[in-house]
Amino acid sequence: MMNRNININLLLCEKADKQVRNVNNIFDSVIFTDGDDEVSYEILTIINQLEVEQREFELLYFIEGCDDKKDRPILYLGRFIYKTEKERSNIHPHSISRFIVDHCSFPKGGEYEVKVFMKQKGMINKDEESTKNMLKYANEDDLVATCPFKVEFK
C-alpha cells in the first residue's frame, strides 16, 4: 500500500490550458447527440502531499462502467508519472496536472467512473500498456481517486 498522506482529487473538463490556470466546462455528464459516438476531454488531477517521503510515483487511469454488475466494461486510459517538486519552506508539495483523453467512445449510456490507482515508479513495463495487461495493477488497495460521470445518448 502506498503512502496515504497524499490527497488526490479529479475533475473532468472539456479543456484546460497547459499551466491549468484556465479550465473550460467542468462536467459530470457526457451527452451524445446526432450520431456522435466519441468525445475528447481532460482529467484534471489535483495532488496535495503532507510529510511524504515518496517523491515519484505513477498514476494509472481507467474508466469503468458501473451499471451492470456482471459485465462492467473497463478501459485503461494511460498513466502519468508524478515527481514531487522540492519542498519550499511553509508550502507542502502540490500540483494540478492534465491528463488528455482523445476520441473516447462508450459502448452504451449509463454510469461510469474514472478510477486512478497509484503504483511505485518503475513497477510497470512500458510494453504492458494494454487494458488486458494493465488490469492486474488495478487493485482496490492502490485506488487513490475516483470521479463518477454519466453518459447519455439522445
PDB file of C-alpha atoms in Angstrom:
ATOM      1  CA  MET A   1       0.000   0.000   0.000  1.00  0.00           C
ATOM      2  CA  MET A   2       1.205   3.474  -0.850  1.00  0.00           C
ATOM      3  CA  ASN A   3       1.584   6.447   1.465  1.00  0.00           C
ATOM      4  CA  ARG A   4      -1.863   7.784   2.374  1.00  0.00           C
ATOM      5  CA  ASN A   5      -0.675  11.321   3.188  1.00  0.00           C
ATOM      6  CA  ILE A   6      -1.250  12.083  -0.455  1.00  0.00           C
ATOM      7  CA  ASN A   7      -4.617  13.624  -1.288  1.00  0.00           C
ATOM      8  CA  ILE A   8      -5.726  13.215  -4.916  1.00  0.00           C
ATOM      9  CA  ASN A   9      -8.864  14.724  -6.453  1.00  0.00           C
ATOM     10  CA  LEU A  10     -10.169  14.514 -10.014  1.00  0.00           C
ATOM     11  CA  LEU A  11     -12.214  16.831 -12.209  1.00  0.00           C
ATOM     12  CA  LEU A  12     -13.431  16.209 -15.749  1.00  0.00           C
ATOM     13  CA  CYS A  13     -13.369  19.182 -18.084  1.00  0.00           C
ATOM     14  CA  GLU A  14     -13.626  19.983 -21.748  1.00  0.00           C
ATOM     15  CA  LYS A  15     -10.240  21.749 -21.887  1.00  0.00           C
ATOM     16  CA  ALA A  16      -7.585  23.423 -19.742  1.00  0.00           C
ATOM     17  CA  ASP A  17      -4.554  25.443 -20.697  1.00  0.00           C
ATOM     18  CA  LYS A  18      -1.055  23.953 -20.279  1.00  0.00           C
ATOM     19  CA  GLN A  19      -0.486  25.615 -16.903  1.00  0.00           C
ATOM     20  CA  VAL A  20      -4.003  24.575 -15.749  1.00  0.00           C
ATOM     21  CA  ARG A  21      -4.839  28.168 -14.832  1.00  0.00           C
ATOM     22  CA  ASN A  22      -7.877  28.368 -17.100  1.00  0.00           C
ATOM     23  CA  VAL A  23     -10.341  25.489 -17.125  1.00  0.00           C
ATOM     24  CA  ASN A  24     -13.304  25.263 -19.505  1.00  0.00           C
ATOM     25  CA  ASN A  25     -16.555  23.396 -18.860  1.00  0.00           C
ATOM     26  CA  ILE A  26     -16.146  21.162 -15.810  1.00  0.00           C
ATOM     27  CA  PHE A  27     -18.711  18.367 -16.230  1.00  0.00           C
ATOM     28  CA  ASP A  28     -20.186  15.229 -14.697  1.00  0.00           C
ATOM     29  CA  SER A  29     -22.107  14.006 -17.736  1.00  0.00           C
ATOM     30  CA  VAL A  30     -21.482  13.436 -21.429  1.00  0.00           C
ATOM     31  CA  ILE A  31     -24.425  13.755 -23.807  1.00  0.00           C
ATOM     32  CA  PHE A  32     -24.085  12.379 -27.341  1.00  0.00           C
ATOM     33  CA  THR A  33     -26.461  13.741 -29.997  1.00  0.00           C
ATOM     34  CA  ASP A  34     -26.923  13.361 -33.746  1.00  0.00           C
ATOM     35  CA  GLY A  35     -24.804  10.244 -34.216  1.00  0.00           C
ATOM     36  CA  ASP A  36     -21.804  11.425 -32.190  1.00  0.00           C
ATOM     37  CA  ASP A  37     -20.010   8.497 -30.617  1.00  0.00           C
ATOM     38  CA  GLU A  38     -16.668   9.936 -29.479  1.00  0.00           C
ATOM     39  CA  VAL A  39     -15.643  12.628 -27.042  1.00  0.00           C
ATOM     40  CA  SER A  40     -12.316  14.233 -26.155  1.00  0.00           C
ATOM     41  CA  TYR A  41     -11.848  15.679 -22.682  1.00  0.00           C
ATOM     42  CA  GLU A  42      -9.293  16.188 -19.940  1.00  0.00           C
ATOM     43  CA  ILE A  43      -8.957  14.755 -16.468  1.00  0.00           C
ATOM     44  CA  LEU A  44      -7.512  17.262 -14.020  1.00  0.00           C
ATOM     45  CA  THR A  45      -5.593  15.624 -11.201  1.00  0.00           C
ATOM     46  CA  ILE A  46      -5.087  17.730  -8.087  1.00  0.00           C
ATOM     47  CA  ILE A  47      -2.376  16.352  -5.793  1.00  0.00           C
ATOM     48  CA  ASN A  48      -1.501  17.587  -2.295  1.00  0.00           C
ATOM     49  CA  GLN A  49       1.132  15.962  -0.103  1.00  0.00           C
ATOM     50  CA  LEU A  50       1.717  16.146   3.642  1.00  0.00           C
ATOM     51  CA  GLU A  51       5.005  14.883   5.084  1.00  0.00           C
ATOM     52  CA  VAL A  52       5.534  12.399   2.285  1.00  0.00           C
ATOM     53  CA  GLU A  53       8.825  10.624   1.755  1.00  0.00           C
ATOM     54  CA  GLN A  54       7.892   9.193  -1.610  1.00  0.00           C
ATOM     55  CA  ARG A  55       8.904  11.672  -4.310  1.00  0.00           C
ATOM     56  CA  GLU A  56       7.972   9.789  -7.503  1.00  0.00           C
ATOM     57  CA  PHE A  57       5.042   7.548  -8.320  1.00  0.00           C
ATOM     58  CA  GLU A  58       2.825   6.537 -11.230  1.00  0.00           C
ATOM     59  CA  LEU A  59      -0.885   7.120 -11.555  1.00  0.00           C
ATOM     60  CA  LEU A  60      -2.837   4.657 -13.702  1.00  0.00           C
ATOM     61  CA  TYR A  61      -6.098   5.929 -15.216  1.00  0.00           C
ATOM     62  CA  PHE A  62      -9.051   3.652 -16.024  1.00  0.00           C
ATOM     63  CA  ILE A  63     -12.723   4.136 -16.908  1.00  0.00           C
ATOM     64  CA  GLU A  64     -15.162   1.555 -15.610  1.00  0.00           C
ATOM     65  CA  GLY A  65     -18.857   1.127 -16.343  1.00  0.00           C
ATOM     66  CA  CYS A  66     -20.936   0.982 -13.169  1.00  0.00           C
ATOM     67  CA  ASP A  67     -24.420  -0.111 -14.259  1.00  0.00           C
ATOM     68  CA  ASP A  68     -24.120  -3.867 -14.792  1.00  0.00           C
ATOM     69  CA  LYS A  69     -22.503  -5.897 -12.010  1.00  0.00           C
ATOM     70  CA  LYS A  70     -21.774  -8.849 -14.321  1.00  0.00           C
ATOM     71  CA  ASP A  71     -20.452  -7.075 -17.380  1.00  0.00           C
ATOM     72  CA  ARG A  72     -18.653  -3.916 -16.252  1.00  0.00           C
ATOM     73  CA  PRO A  73     -16.666  -2.600 -19.199  1.00  0.00           C
ATOM     74  CA  ILE A  74     -13.274  -1.221 -18.211  1.00  0.00           C
ATOM     75  CA  LEU A  75     -10.781   0.707 -20.305  1.00  0.00           C
ATOM     76  CA  TYR A  76      -7.183   1.587 -19.485  1.00  0.00           C
ATOM     77  CA  LEU A  77      -6.574   5.217 -20.471  1.00  0.00           C
ATOM     78  CA  GLY A  78      -2.887   5.558 -19.670  1.00  0.00           C
ATOM     79  CA  ARG A  79      -0.514   6.605 -16.933  1.00  0.00           C
ATOM     80  CA  PHE A  80       1.130   9.692 -15.573  1.00  0.00           C
ATOM     81  CA  ILE A  81       4.486   9.736 -13.782  1.00  0.00           C
ATOM     82  CA  TYR A  82       4.409  12.230 -10.931  1.00  0.00           C
ATOM     83  CA  LYS A  83       7.562  13.721  -9.493  1.00  0.00           C
ATOM     84  CA  THR A  84       7.262  15.868  -6.382  1.00  0.00           C
ATOM     85  CA  GLU A  85       8.646  19.347  -6.586  1.00  0.00           C
ATOM     86  CA  LYS A  86      11.255  20.174  -3.985  1.00  0.00           C
ATOM     87  CA  GLU A  87       9.590  21.345  -0.786  1.00  0.00           C
ATOM     88  CA  ARG A  88       9.665  25.058  -0.166  1.00  0.00           C
ATOM     89  CA  SER A  89       9.514  26.432   3.355  1.00  0.00           C
ATOM     90  CA  ASN A  90       5.953  26.625   4.691  1.00  0.00           C
ATOM     91  CA  ILE A  91       4.463  25.136   1.491  1.00  0.00           C
ATOM     92  CA  HIS A  92       3.602  21.459   1.103  1.00  0.00           C
ATOM     93  CA  PRO A  93       4.171  19.904  -2.331  1.00  0.00           C
ATOM     94  CA  HIS A  94       1.140  20.184  -4.595  1.00  0.00           C
ATOM     95  CA  SER A  95       0.293  20.157  -8.269  1.00  0.00           C
ATOM     96  CA  ILE A  96      -2.516  20.178 -10.804  1.00  0.00           C
ATOM     97  CA  SER A  97      -1.898  18.147 -13.933  1.00  0.00           C
ATOM     98  CA  ARG A  98      -3.813  17.473 -17.142  1.00  0.00           C
ATOM     99  CA  PHE A  99      -4.455  14.001 -18.491  1.00  0.00           C
ATOM    100  CA  ILE A 100      -5.807  14.293 -22.034  1.00  0.00           C
ATOM    101  CA  VAL A 101      -8.284  11.705 -23.331  1.00  0.00           C
ATOM    102  CA  ASP A 102      -8.684  11.861 -27.118  1.00  0.00           C
ATOM    103  CA  HIS A 103     -11.543  10.281 -29.051  1.00  0.00           C
ATOM    104  CA  CYS A 104     -13.039   8.155 -26.283  1.00  0.00           C
ATOM    105  CA  SER A 105     -16.176   6.179 -27.118  1.00  0.00           C
ATOM    106  CA  PHE A 106     -18.612   4.373 -24.831  1.00  0.00           C
ATOM    107  CA  PRO A 107     -20.465   1.126 -25.605  1.00  0.00           C
ATOM    108  CA  LYS A 108     -23.712   2.370 -24.053  1.00  0.00           C
ATOM    109  CA  GLY A 109     -25.199   5.084 -21.889  1.00  0.00           C
ATOM    110  CA  GLY A 110     -25.168   4.860 -18.124  1.00  0.00           C
ATOM    111  CA  GLU A 111     -22.989   5.480 -15.107  1.00  0.00           C
ATOM    112  CA  TYR A 112     -19.206   5.385 -15.451  1.00  0.00           C
ATOM    113  CA  GLU A 113     -16.309   6.159 -13.171  1.00  0.00           C
ATOM    114  CA  VAL A 114     -12.748   7.297 -13.719  1.00  0.00           C
ATOM    115  CA  LYS A 115     -10.538   5.309 -11.344  1.00  0.00           C
ATOM    116  CA  VAL A 116      -6.946   6.190 -10.532  1.00  0.00           C
ATOM    117  CA  PHE A 117      -4.515   3.727  -8.992  1.00  0.00           C
ATOM    118  CA  MET A 118      -1.123   4.626  -7.551  1.00  0.00           C
ATOM    119  CA  LYS A 119       1.987   2.492  -8.104  1.00  0.00           C
ATOM    120  CA  GLN A 120       5.630   2.957  -7.274  1.00  0.00           C
ATOM    121  CA  LYS A 121       7.597   4.362 -10.182  1.00  0.00           C
ATOM    122  CA  GLY A 122       9.275   1.642 -12.249  1.00  0.00           C
ATOM    123  CA  MET A 123       6.873  -1.201 -11.371  1.00  0.00           C
ATOM    124  CA  ILE A 124       5.274  -1.235 -14.803  1.00  0.00           C
ATOM    125  CA  ASN A 125       6.961  -2.190 -18.049  1.00  0.00           C
ATOM    126  CA  LYS A 126       6.174   0.131 -20.965  1.00  0.00           C
ATOM    127  CA  ASP A 127       5.456  -2.911 -23.173  1.00  0.00           C
ATOM    128  CA  GLU A 128       2.480  -3.869 -20.971  1.00  0.00           C
ATOM    129  CA  GLU A 129       0.288  -0.865 -21.705  1.00  0.00           C
ATOM    130  CA  SER A 130      -2.866  -2.530 -22.975  1.00  0.00           C
ATOM    131  CA  THR A 131      -6.096  -2.761 -20.989  1.00  0.00           C
ATOM    132  CA  LYS A 132      -5.724  -6.544 -20.698  1.00  0.00           C
ATOM    133  CA  ASN A 133      -2.203  -6.303 -19.245  1.00  0.00           C
ATOM    134  CA  MET A 134      -2.835  -3.270 -17.050  1.00  0.00           C
ATOM    135  CA  LEU A 135      -5.882  -4.714 -15.272  1.00  0.00           C
ATOM    136  CA  LYS A 136      -3.582  -6.698 -12.979  1.00  0.00           C
ATOM    137  CA  TYR A 137      -2.398  -3.385 -11.489  1.00  0.00           C
ATOM    138  CA  ALA A 138      -5.923  -2.104 -10.817  1.00  0.00           C
ATOM    139  CA  ASN A 139      -6.467  -3.479  -7.325  1.00  0.00           C
ATOM    140  CA  GLU A 140      -8.579  -1.739  -4.706  1.00  0.00           C
ATOM    141  CA  ASP A 141      -5.664  -1.374  -2.240  1.00  0.00           C
ATOM    142  CA  ASP A 142      -3.994   1.044  -4.663  1.00  0.00           C
ATOM    143  CA  LEU A 143      -7.140   3.008  -5.591  1.00  0.00           C
ATOM    144  CA  VAL A 144      -6.483   6.674  -4.714  1.00  0.00           C
ATOM    145  CA  ALA A 145      -9.207   8.635  -6.552  1.00  0.00           C
ATOM    146  CA  THR A 146     -12.495   8.237  -8.385  1.00  0.00           C
ATOM    147  CA  CYS A 147     -14.707  10.559 -10.394  1.00  0.00           C
ATOM    148  CA  PRO A 148     -18.206   9.383 -11.397  1.00  0.00           C
ATOM    149  CA  PHE A 149     -19.943  10.650 -14.521  1.00  0.00           C
ATOM    150  CA  LYS A 150     -22.935   9.828 -16.665  1.00  0.00           C
ATOM    151  CA  VAL A 151     -23.122   9.061 -20.391  1.00  0.00           C
ATOM    152  CA  GLU A 152     -26.337   9.668 -22.343  1.00  0.00           C
ATOM    153  CA  PHE A 153     -27.277   9.079 -25.983  1.00  0.00           C
ATOM    154  CA  LYS A 154     -30.116  11.259 -27.313  1.00  0.00           C
TER     155      LYS A 154
END
